[in-house]
Amino acid sequence: MTEQVGYSGRLLVLDDESDVASTICMMAEKASYATAHTDDADIFLDKVVSWAPTHVMVDLQLADRDGVEVVHRLAKMGCKAAVIIISGLGQRIIDSSARAATENGLWLLGTLHKPFLRAELMDLLAAGAPKKWPQRLLPLAVRPQRQILKDQLAQALRANAFTVYFQPKIACHNGKLVGFECLARWPQADGSMIPPDQFIGLAEQTGMINELTRQVYQFALANLPGRPANAELKFALNLSPINFTDETFPRWLLDQCRDHEVAPSQIILELTETASLDNPLALLENLTQFRIRGFHLSIDDFGVGYSSLIQLARLPFSELKIDQMFVKSLASSEESRKIVTAMVGLGHSLDLNVVAEGVEDPYALDFLRGLGCNEAQGYFIGRPIDSRAATAWNGFSLERSE
Ligand code: C2E
Ligand code: CA
Ligand code: CA
């Protein structure tokens, strides 16, 4: 059906039970929706591009694919439609698929458990009435090519263009500033900043990460906020396991620290995805060398991805950084509260400093304080800011959270 003036929205349904799909469409049409449905994931994804639906509905069990993969593709395409997940599977599976959609950055409107009532569908559609109709997406073929981004990245490296933002970290028990995490940023001509998620992976895959890391570290060390006034502050820098292929890096880092009068004990190296390195012995040796030289080592994003209990036990970490996924959802999820409680206990039993990131509300900070978690970082405390603003950052009052 084609779009006409007067429609409440455009609903596109992917379900291989065609009678279910057509019933949904019929119900939605009664609520003035333009609708379309298909049982083929590829046709569905093409139509998302060409028809720009305001709402998409995805069944989790499809004949040829699973709905989670489709949801992932939707996110990769930059789909702005309201997403509804439908399934006859158990609630836990529906909930985790819904979480995957949200974590992928999609706008998840809700979930429907089959069989559902007409009223449930209508309530969901009404809740997601589009304020602004989405634009048609650019077909993948004409999106900016990876090669262009790669060339721009190489050019930015030559121009020494990368900069660093600093995000405050506080002690949970008294709210005092303990240091900052240093986060890479790529400034653009219009004054905006490209976040690292959009270039670190590419730099890792194209052999540019070693140079990028040196540039970022050099900028950070030359612009550490709050120094020399507060010599107690510690600074966390992110390290990719690929950096270990740069054999002169540890020596270089020590020299940089000396030049900028920063003791290695003031630096925390945050490492993610430790299992992705093919050579576990090399990783063990590298990390031990950093520790011997006095640097702190943090296992970043603990609880997700590749970080694992095995890594934690056999590698010389001095800090455990709980992934923000669990921390952001403390107020809303009993499961997250249990996991975070266990992680803080685990970290302390291994004599590690425990840091929680992704503290977005006072509830999370109070909960962490109650657990005896050592440090906290997150938007509720302070966002990443430039060095000047970070130096002027006038702290965090615990009263704000009470
Ligand atoms: P990360 O190390 O887990 O850093 C934390 C990210 O979470 C930062 O995003 C930060 O801005 C964001 N964040 C902090 N608090 C909150 C919060 O309360 N809510 C939410 N929603 N987000 C919060 P950013 O700066 O975009 O960095 C993304 C990732 O890029 C970092 O994740 C890190 O893995 C990587 N990265 C950044 N700088 C470097 C670098 O110099 N080298 C390497 N290898 N990776 C880097
Ligand atoms: Ca980090
Ligand atoms: Ca992290």
Coordinates of C-alpha atoms and ligand atoms in Angstrom, one line a residue:
M1 CA 0.0 0.0 0.0
T2 CA 1.4 3.4 -0.8
E3 CA 1.7 6.3 1.6
Q4 CA -1.0 9.0 1.5
V5 CA -1.7 12.1 3.4
G6 CA -3.7 11.4 6.5
Y7 CA -2.0 8.1 7.5
S8 CA -0.9 7.8 11.2
G9 CA 2.2 6.0 10.1
R10 CA 3.8 3.3 7.9
L11 CA 4.0 -0.1 9.5
L12 CA 6.2 -2.8 8.0
V13 CA 5.9 -6.4 9.4
L14 CA 8.3 -9.3 9.1
D15 CA 6.7 -12.6 10.0
D16 CA 6.8 -15.9 8.3
E17 CA 3.3 -16.7 9.6
S18 CA 1.5 -14.8 6.9
D19 CA -1.9 -15.1 8.5
V20 CA -0.5 -13.4 11.7
A21 CA 1.2 -10.7 9.6
S22 CA -1.9 -10.0 7.6
T23 CA -4.1 -9.8 10.7
I24 CA -1.6 -7.3 12.3
C25 CA -1.8 -5.2 9.1
M26 CA -5.6 -5.3 9.1
M27 CA -5.7 -4.1 12.7
A28 CA -3.2 -1.3 12.0
E29 CA -5.0 -0.2 8.8
K30 CA -8.1 0.3 11.0
A31 CA -6.0 2.7 13.0
S32 CA -5.1 4.5 9.7
Y33 CA -1.7 3.0 9.2
A34 CA -0.3 2.3 5.8
T35 CA 1.0 -1.3 6.0
A36 CA 3.1 -3.9 4.3
H37 CA 4.3 -7.3 5.3
T38 CA 6.7 -10.0 4.1
D39 CA 8.2 -13.3 5.2
D40 CA 11.5 -12.6 3.6
A41 CA 14.2 -10.8 5.6
D42 CA 16.0 -9.4 2.6
I43 CA 12.8 -8.0 1.1
F44 CA 12.0 -6.5 4.5
L45 CA 15.4 -4.8 4.8
D46 CA 15.2 -3.4 1.3
K47 CA 11.8 -2.0 2.1
V48 CA 13.1 -0.4 5.2
V49 CA 15.4 1.5 2.9
S50 CA 13.0 2.3 0.1
W51 CA 9.7 2.9 2.1
A52 CA 11.1 4.4 5.3
P53 CA 8.4 2.9 7.7
T54 CA 7.6 4.7 10.9
H55 CA 7.2 1.3 12.6
V56 CA 8.7 -2.1 12.0
M57 CA 7.6 -5.3 13.6
V58 CA 10.0 -8.3 13.7
D59 CA 9.1 -11.8 14.6
L60 CA 12.0 -13.6 16.3
Q61 CA 11.5 -16.9 14.7
L62 CA 11.8 -16.8 10.9
A63 CA 12.2 -19.6 8.5
D64 CA 15.6 -18.7 7.1
R65 CA 17.0 -16.3 9.7
D66 CA 16.5 -15.3 13.3
G67 CA 15.0 -11.9 14.2
V68 CA 18.0 -10.9 16.3
E69 CA 20.1 -10.9 13.2
V70 CA 17.5 -8.8 11.4
V71 CA 17.4 -6.4 14.3
H72 CA 21.2 -6.1 14.2
R73 CA 21.0 -5.3 10.5
L74 CA 18.4 -2.6 11.2
A75 CA 20.7 -1.0 13.7
K76 CA 23.7 -1.1 11.3
M77 CA 21.5 0.6 8.6
G78 CA 20.7 3.4 11.0
C79 CA 17.0 2.6 11.1
K80 CA 15.0 5.3 12.9
A81 CA 11.7 3.5 13.0
A82 CA 10.0 2.4 16.2
V83 CA 10.7 -1.3 16.6
I84 CA 8.3 -3.8 18.0
I85 CA 9.5 -7.3 18.6
I86 CA 6.9 -10.1 18.4
S87 CA 7.3 -13.7 19.3
G88 CA 5.7 -16.8 20.7
L89 CA 8.9 -17.7 22.5
G90 CA 9.4 -17.4 26.3
Q91 CA 9.5 -14.0 27.9
R92 CA 13.2 -14.2 28.8
I93 CA 14.1 -14.7 25.2
I94 CA 11.9 -11.8 24.1
D95 CA 13.4 -9.6 26.9
S96 CA 17.0 -10.4 25.9
S97 CA 16.2 -9.7 22.2
A98 CA 14.6 -6.4 23.2
R99 CA 17.7 -5.6 25.2
A100 CA 19.8 -6.4 22.1
A101 CA 17.7 -3.9 20.1
T102 CA 18.2 -1.2 22.7
E103 CA 21.9 -1.8 23.1
N104 CA 22.2 -1.6 19.3
G105 CA 20.8 1.9 19.5
L106 CA 17.4 1.2 18.0
W107 CA 14.2 2.8 19.3
L108 CA 12.5 -0.1 20.8
L109 CA 8.8 0.6 21.2
G110 CA 7.9 -2.6 22.9
T111 CA 7.4 -6.3 22.7
L112 CA 4.3 -8.4 22.0
H113 CA 3.9 -12.0 23.1
K114 CA 1.9 -14.2 20.7
P115 CA -1.0 -14.5 20.8
F116 CA -1.7 -10.9 21.6
L117 CA -4.8 -8.8 21.8
R118 CA -5.8 -6.1 19.4
A119 CA -5.8 -3.6 22.2
E120 CA -2.1 -4.4 23.1
L121 CA -1.1 -3.7 19.5
M122 CA -3.1 -0.5 19.3
D123 CA -1.6 0.8 22.6
L124 CA 1.9 0.2 21.3
L125 CA 1.2 1.9 18.0
A126 CA -0.3 4.9 19.8
A127 CA 2.7 5.2 22.1
G128 CA 5.0 5.4 19.2
A129 CA 3.1 7.9 17.0
P130 CA 5.9 9.5 15.0
K131 CA 6.6 13.2 15.8
K132 CA 8.7 13.5 12.7
W133 CA 8.4 11.1 9.8
P134 CA 11.7 9.4 9.1
Q135 CA 13.6 10.2 5.9
R136 CA 14.2 7.5 3.4
L137 CA 17.6 5.9 4.2
L138 CA 20.4 6.1 1.6
P139 CA 20.8 2.8 -0.1
L140 CA 23.9 1.1 1.3
A141 CA 25.7 1.4 -2.0
V142 CA 25.8 5.2 -1.9
R143 CA 26.7 5.5 1.8
P144 CA 30.2 6.9 2.5
Q145 CA 32.6 4.2 1.7
R146 CA 34.9 2.6 4.2
Q147 CA 37.9 3.5 2.0
I148 CA 37.0 7.2 2.2
L149 CA 36.9 7.0 6.0
K150 CA 40.2 5.1 6.0
D151 CA 41.8 7.8 3.9
Q152 CA 40.4 10.5 6.2
L153 CA 41.7 8.7 9.2
A154 CA 45.2 8.5 7.7
Q155 CA 45.0 12.1 6.8
A156 CA 43.9 13.1 10.3
L157 CA 46.8 11.1 11.7
R158 CA 49.3 13.0 9.5
A159 CA 47.7 16.2 10.6
N160 CA 48.0 15.2 14.3
A161 CA 44.3 16.1 14.5
F162 CA 43.2 13.8 17.3
T163 CA 42.3 15.2 20.7
V164 CA 41.2 13.9 24.1
Y165 CA 38.3 14.5 26.4
F166 CA 38.4 13.7 30.1
Q167 CA 35.7 12.2 32.1
P168 CA 35.8 12.6 35.9
K169 CA 35.8 9.6 38.3
I170 CA 34.9 9.9 41.9
A171 CA 35.3 7.9 45.1
C172 CA 31.9 6.4 45.9
H173 CA 32.2 6.9 49.6
N174 CA 32.8 10.6 49.7
G175 CA 32.2 11.9 46.1
K176 CA 35.8 13.2 45.9
L177 CA 37.4 13.5 42.5
V178 CA 40.0 10.6 42.1
G179 CA 41.0 11.2 38.4
F180 CA 39.8 11.1 34.9
E181 CA 39.4 8.6 32.0
C182 CA 41.0 10.0 28.8
L183 CA 38.9 9.4 25.7
A184 CA 39.9 9.9 22.1
R185 CA 38.0 12.4 20.0
W186 CA 38.3 13.2 16.3
P187 CA 37.5 16.9 15.8
Q188 CA 35.7 17.9 12.6
A189 CA 35.8 21.2 10.6
D190 CA 32.3 22.1 11.8
G191 CA 33.4 21.9 15.4
S192 CA 31.7 18.5 16.1
M193 CA 33.6 15.5 17.4
I194 CA 33.5 12.0 16.0
P195 CA 33.3 9.5 18.9
P196 CA 35.9 6.7 19.1
D197 CA 33.4 3.9 18.4
Q198 CA 33.5 5.2 14.9
F199 CA 37.2 5.1 14.3
I200 CA 39.0 2.9 16.9
G201 CA 37.8 -0.3 15.3
L202 CA 38.8 0.9 11.8
A203 CA 42.2 2.0 13.1
E204 CA 42.7 -1.5 14.6
Q205 CA 41.7 -3.2 11.4
T206 CA 43.9 -1.0 9.1
G207 CA 47.1 -1.0 11.1
M208 CA 46.7 2.6 12.2
I209 CA 46.0 1.9 15.9
N210 CA 49.6 2.1 17.1
E211 CA 50.2 5.5 15.7
L212 CA 46.7 6.7 16.8
T213 CA 47.4 5.5 20.4
R214 CA 50.7 7.3 20.6
Q215 CA 49.0 10.5 19.3
V216 CA 46.2 10.2 21.8
Y217 CA 48.4 9.4 24.7
Q218 CA 50.8 12.2 23.9
F219 CA 47.9 14.7 23.8
A220 CA 46.4 13.3 27.0
L221 CA 49.8 13.4 28.9
A222 CA 50.5 17.0 27.7
N223 CA 47.0 18.1 28.8
L224 CA 46.2 16.2 32.0
P225 CA 43.6 18.2 33.9
G226 CA 44.1 19.3 37.5
R227 CA 47.8 19.0 37.5
P228 CA 50.2 19.8 39.1
A229 CA 47.8 21.2 41.8
N230 CA 46.4 17.8 42.6
A231 CA 49.2 15.3 42.5
E232 CA 46.9 12.5 43.8
L233 CA 44.8 12.2 40.6
K234 CA 45.0 9.1 38.4
F235 CA 44.5 9.0 34.7
A236 CA 43.0 6.1 32.8
L237 CA 44.0 5.5 29.2
N238 CA 42.5 2.9 26.9
L239 CA 44.7 0.3 25.4
S240 CA 43.9 -2.0 22.5
P241 CA 45.5 -5.5 22.6
I242 CA 46.9 -4.8 19.2
N243 CA 49.1 -2.1 20.8
F244 CA 51.2 -5.0 22.0
T245 CA 52.4 -5.5 18.5
D246 CA 54.2 -2.2 18.9
E247 CA 57.3 -3.5 20.7
T248 CA 58.7 -0.1 21.5
F249 CA 55.5 1.2 23.0
P250 CA 56.2 0.4 26.7
R251 CA 59.6 2.1 26.5
W252 CA 58.0 5.1 24.6
L253 CA 55.3 5.4 27.3
L254 CA 57.8 5.5 30.1
D255 CA 59.7 8.2 28.3
Q256 CA 56.5 10.2 27.7
C257 CA 55.7 9.9 31.4
R258 CA 59.1 11.1 32.4
D259 CA 58.9 14.1 29.9
H260 CA 55.5 15.1 31.3
E261 CA 56.5 14.4 34.9
V262 CA 53.8 11.9 35.5
A263 CA 54.6 8.8 37.6
P264 CA 53.5 5.5 36.0
S265 CA 51.6 4.8 39.2
Q266 CA 49.3 7.7 38.2
I267 CA 48.4 6.0 35.0
I268 CA 45.8 3.2 34.6
L269 CA 45.8 1.3 31.4
E270 CA 42.4 0.0 30.6
L271 CA 42.3 -3.1 28.5
T272 CA 39.3 -4.6 26.7
E273 CA 38.8 -7.7 24.7
T274 CA 41.8 -9.5 26.2
A275 CA 40.8 -12.8 24.7
S276 CA 40.8 -11.5 21.2
L277 CA 44.6 -11.7 21.2
D278 CA 45.8 -14.9 19.6
N279 CA 48.9 -15.1 21.8
P280 CA 47.9 -15.4 25.5
L281 CA 51.5 -15.8 26.6
A282 CA 52.6 -12.5 24.9
L283 CA 49.6 -10.8 26.6
L284 CA 50.7 -12.1 29.9
E285 CA 54.3 -11.0 29.4
N286 CA 53.3 -7.5 28.1
L287 CA 50.9 -6.9 31.0
T288 CA 53.3 -8.1 33.6
Q289 CA 56.0 -5.7 32.1
F290 CA 53.6 -2.8 32.5
R291 CA 52.9 -3.7 36.1
I292 CA 56.6 -4.1 36.9
R293 CA 57.1 -0.6 35.5
G294 CA 54.5 0.7 38.0
F295 CA 51.4 1.2 35.7
H296 CA 48.0 0.1 37.0
L297 CA 46.0 -2.2 34.8
S298 CA 42.3 -2.3 34.5
I299 CA 40.1 -5.0 32.9
D300 CA 37.6 -2.8 31.1
D301 CA 34.0 -3.6 30.2
F302 CA 34.0 -6.5 32.7
G303 CA 31.1 -8.8 32.3
V304 CA 30.6 -8.4 28.6
G305 CA 32.4 -9.2 25.4
Y306 CA 35.7 -11.1 25.9
S307 CA 36.6 -10.1 29.4
S308 CA 36.3 -13.2 31.5
L309 CA 37.0 -14.8 34.9
I310 CA 39.9 -16.7 33.4
Q311 CA 41.5 -13.4 32.2
L312 CA 40.9 -11.8 35.6
A313 CA 42.5 -14.7 37.5
R314 CA 45.6 -15.2 35.4
L315 CA 46.5 -11.7 34.3
P316 CA 48.0 -9.1 36.6
F317 CA 45.1 -6.7 36.7
S318 CA 44.9 -4.2 39.6
E319 CA 41.4 -2.9 38.8
L320 CA 38.1 -4.3 37.6
K321 CA 35.8 -1.9 35.6
I322 CA 32.2 -3.1 35.6
D323 CA 30.6 -2.6 32.2
Q324 CA 28.2 0.2 31.9
M325 CA 25.4 -2.1 30.6
F326 CA 24.9 -3.4 34.2
V327 CA 25.3 -0.1 35.9
K328 CA 22.9 1.9 33.7
S329 CA 20.2 -0.5 34.5
L330 CA 20.7 -0.8 38.2
A331 CA 17.5 1.1 39.0
S332 CA 15.3 -0.9 36.6
S333 CA 16.7 -4.4 36.7
E334 CA 16.9 -6.8 39.6
E335 CA 19.2 -9.0 37.5
S336 CA 21.7 -6.1 37.1
R337 CA 21.6 -5.4 40.9
K338 CA 22.5 -9.1 41.5
I339 CA 25.3 -9.1 38.9
V340 CA 26.8 -5.8 40.1
T341 CA 26.7 -7.0 43.7
A342 CA 28.5 -10.2 42.7
M343 CA 31.1 -8.3 40.7
V344 CA 32.0 -5.9 43.4
G345 CA 32.4 -8.9 45.8
L346 CA 34.5 -10.7 43.3
G347 CA 36.8 -7.7 42.7
H348 CA 37.3 -7.1 46.4
S349 CA 38.0 -10.8 47.1
L350 CA 40.8 -10.5 44.5
D351 CA 42.0 -7.3 46.1
L352 CA 41.1 -5.2 43.1
N353 CA 40.0 -1.6 42.9
V354 CA 36.5 -1.8 41.6
V355 CA 35.1 1.0 39.3
A356 CA 31.6 1.2 38.0
E357 CA 31.0 3.2 34.8
G358 CA 27.7 4.3 33.3
V359 CA 26.4 5.8 36.5
E360 CA 23.5 7.8 35.0
D361 CA 21.2 8.4 38.1
P362 CA 21.4 8.9 41.8
Y363 CA 20.0 5.4 42.5
A364 CA 23.0 3.8 40.8
L365 CA 25.5 5.8 42.8
D366 CA 23.7 5.1 46.1
F367 CA 23.5 1.4 45.3
L368 CA 27.2 1.3 44.5
R369 CA 28.1 3.2 47.6
G370 CA 26.1 0.7 49.7
L371 CA 28.1 -2.2 48.1
G372 CA 31.4 -0.5 48.9
C373 CA 32.3 -0.1 45.3
N374 CA 35.5 2.0 45.2
E375 CA 34.9 4.4 42.3
A376 CA 32.2 5.7 39.9
Q377 CA 32.1 7.3 36.5
G378 CA 29.1 8.3 34.4
Y379 CA 26.9 11.0 33.0
F380 CA 25.3 11.6 36.4
I381 CA 28.7 12.6 37.8
G382 CA 30.1 14.3 34.7
R383 CA 30.4 13.8 31.0
P384 CA 33.7 13.7 29.1
I385 CA 34.9 17.3 28.6
D386 CA 38.0 19.1 27.3
S387 CA 41.1 19.6 29.4
R388 CA 40.3 23.2 30.3
A389 CA 36.8 22.3 31.5
A390 CA 38.0 19.3 33.3
T391 CA 40.6 21.4 35.2
A392 CA 37.8 23.7 36.2
W393 CA 35.5 20.8 37.1
N394 CA 34.4 21.8 40.6
G395 CA 33.6 18.4 41.9
F396 CA 30.6 16.4 42.7
S397 CA 28.5 16.9 45.8
L398 CA 27.1 13.7 47.3
E399 CA 24.1 15.7 48.5
R400 CA 23.0 16.0 44.9
S401 CA 22.5 12.2 44.9
E402 CA 20.5 12.1 48.2
Ligands
C2E1 P1 35.0 2.8 27.3 O1 36.5 2.7 27.6 O2 34.1 1.8 27.9 O3 34.7 4.3 27.7 C1 33.5 4.7 28.3 C2 32.5 5.2 27.2 O4 31.3 5.3 27.8 C3 32.9 6.6 26.7 O5 32.4 6.7 25.4 C4 32.0 7.5 27.6 O6 31.8 8.7 27.1 C5 30.8 6.7 27.8 N1 30.1 6.9 29.0 C6 30.6 7.3 30.2 N2 29.7 7.4 31.2 C7 28.5 7.1 30.5 C8 27.1 7.1 31.0 O7 26.8 7.4 32.2 N3 26.2 6.8 30.1 C9 26.5 6.4 28.8 N4 25.5 6.1 28.0 N5 27.8 6.4 28.4 C10 28.8 6.8 29.2 P2 33.4 7.1 24.2 O8 34.2 8.3 24.7 O9 32.5 7.3 23.0 O10 34.3 5.9 24.1 C11 33.9 4.7 23.5 C12 35.0 3.6 23.5 O11 36.0 3.9 22.6 C13 35.6 3.5 24.9 O12 34.8 2.8 25.7 C14 36.9 2.8 24.5 O13 36.7 1.4 24.4 C15 37.2 3.3 23.1 N6 38.3 4.3 23.2 C16 38.2 5.6 23.6 N7 39.5 6.2 23.5 C17 40.3 5.2 23.2 C18 41.7 5.2 22.9 O14 42.5 6.2 23.1 N8 42.3 4.0 22.6 C19 41.5 2.8 22.4 N9 42.1 1.7 22.1 N10 40.2 2.9 22.6 C20 39.6 4.0 23.0
CA2 CA 37.8 2.5 29.1
CA3 CA 34.3 0.5 29.6

